[in-house]
Amino acid sequence: KERIAASYINYYMSKCVIVMPCFNDKNDEIERNILASLFPTREVIGVYARDIRIGGGNFHCLTQQIPLGIPFIK
């Protein structure tokens, strides 16, 4: 069985909600409560994230900006 480092710090924050990774672990609810206390005006939504984590990131990584880049000039 492969071990995968999983972190709650890789959450996504918007103006209204926090989307946090969950791992079907007893600490999921503890982390949800911590985030709720840090961001009392936002709803904290936990989403199972093990499959995303296997791919090498999590919600924050998935939502990063894509740079516009330099247009090709002929």
Tab-separated table of C-alpha atoms in Angstrom:
chain	number	residue	atom	x	y	z
A	1	LYS	CA	0.000	0.000	0.000
A	2	GLU	CA	1.424	3.367	-1.043
A	3	ARG	CA	1.544	6.209	1.484
A	4	ILE	CA	0.490	9.636	0.251
A	5	ALA	CA	1.110	12.868	2.128
A	6	ALA	CA	-2.197	14.651	2.546
A	7	SER	CA	-2.605	18.168	3.874
A	8	TYR	CA	-5.563	20.271	4.894
A	9	ILE	CA	-3.672	23.461	4.067
A	10	ASN	CA	-4.333	23.065	0.343
A	11	TYR	CA	-7.871	24.443	0.467
A	12	TYR	CA	-9.606	26.818	-1.943
A	13	MET	CA	-10.916	30.130	-0.662
A	14	SER	CA	-13.511	32.267	-2.426
A	15	LYS	CA	-15.490	35.280	-1.228
A	16	CYS	CA	-18.270	33.080	0.151
A	17	VAL	CA	-16.908	29.577	0.760
A	18	ILE	CA	-13.877	27.557	1.730
A	19	VAL	CA	-13.553	24.216	-0.089
A	20	MET	CA	-11.359	21.997	2.024
A	21	PRO	CA	-9.990	18.550	1.238
A	22	CYS	CA	-11.316	15.640	3.288
A	23	PHE	CA	-9.761	12.203	3.559
A	24	ASN	CA	-12.371	10.167	5.482
A	25	ASP	CA	-10.247	10.741	8.567
A	26	LYS	CA	-11.190	11.645	12.139
A	27	ASN	CA	-9.297	14.940	11.690
A	28	ASP	CA	-11.574	16.126	8.858
A	29	GLU	CA	-14.134	17.552	11.274
A	30	ILE	CA	-11.440	19.092	13.477
A	31	GLU	CA	-10.011	20.902	10.465
A	32	ARG	CA	-13.447	22.000	9.310
A	33	ASN	CA	-14.051	23.572	12.721
A	34	ILE	CA	-10.675	25.323	12.652
A	35	LEU	CA	-11.336	26.806	9.216
A	36	ALA	CA	-14.859	27.824	10.246
A	37	SER	CA	-13.437	29.697	13.242
A	38	LEU	CA	-10.811	31.428	11.068
A	39	PHE	CA	-13.331	32.396	8.369
A	40	PRO	CA	-16.642	32.951	10.210
A	41	THR	CA	-18.354	34.657	7.247
A	42	ARG	CA	-17.658	31.797	4.837
A	43	GLU	CA	-19.287	28.385	4.569
A	44	VAL	CA	-16.723	25.582	4.875
A	45	ILE	CA	-17.402	22.712	2.490
A	46	GLY	CA	-15.477	19.460	2.802
A	47	VAL	CA	-14.952	17.399	-0.347
A	48	TYR	CA	-13.322	13.969	-0.471
A	49	ALA	CA	-9.952	14.606	-2.079
A	50	ARG	CA	-7.809	11.471	-1.971
A	51	ASP	CA	-8.113	10.874	-5.709
A	52	ILE	CA	-7.089	14.458	-6.480
A	53	ARG	CA	-4.149	14.153	-4.054
A	54	ILE	CA	-2.887	11.062	-5.870
A	55	GLY	CA	-2.573	13.266	-8.964
A	56	GLY	CA	-0.144	15.546	-7.148
A	57	GLY	CA	-2.111	18.459	-5.749
A	58	ASN	CA	-5.400	19.536	-4.291
A	59	PHE	CA	-8.054	22.238	-4.577
A	60	HIS	CA	-5.737	25.225	-4.274
A	61	CYS	CA	-3.386	23.763	-6.899
A	62	LEU	CA	-6.275	23.009	-9.243
A	63	THR	CA	-7.514	26.586	-9.160
A	64	GLN	CA	-4.248	28.425	-9.788
A	65	GLN	CA	-4.035	31.061	-12.455
A	66	ILE	CA	-3.005	30.242	-15.983
A	67	PRO	CA	-0.672	32.980	-17.219
A	68	LEU	CA	-1.721	34.823	-20.350
A	69	GLY	CA	1.774	34.478	-21.786
A	70	ILE	CA	3.350	36.411	-24.592
A	71	PRO	CA	1.412	36.446	-27.843
A	72	PHE	CA	3.214	35.046	-30.851
A	73	ILE	CA	4.127	37.870	-33.216
A	74	LYS	CA	4.942	37.174	-36.862
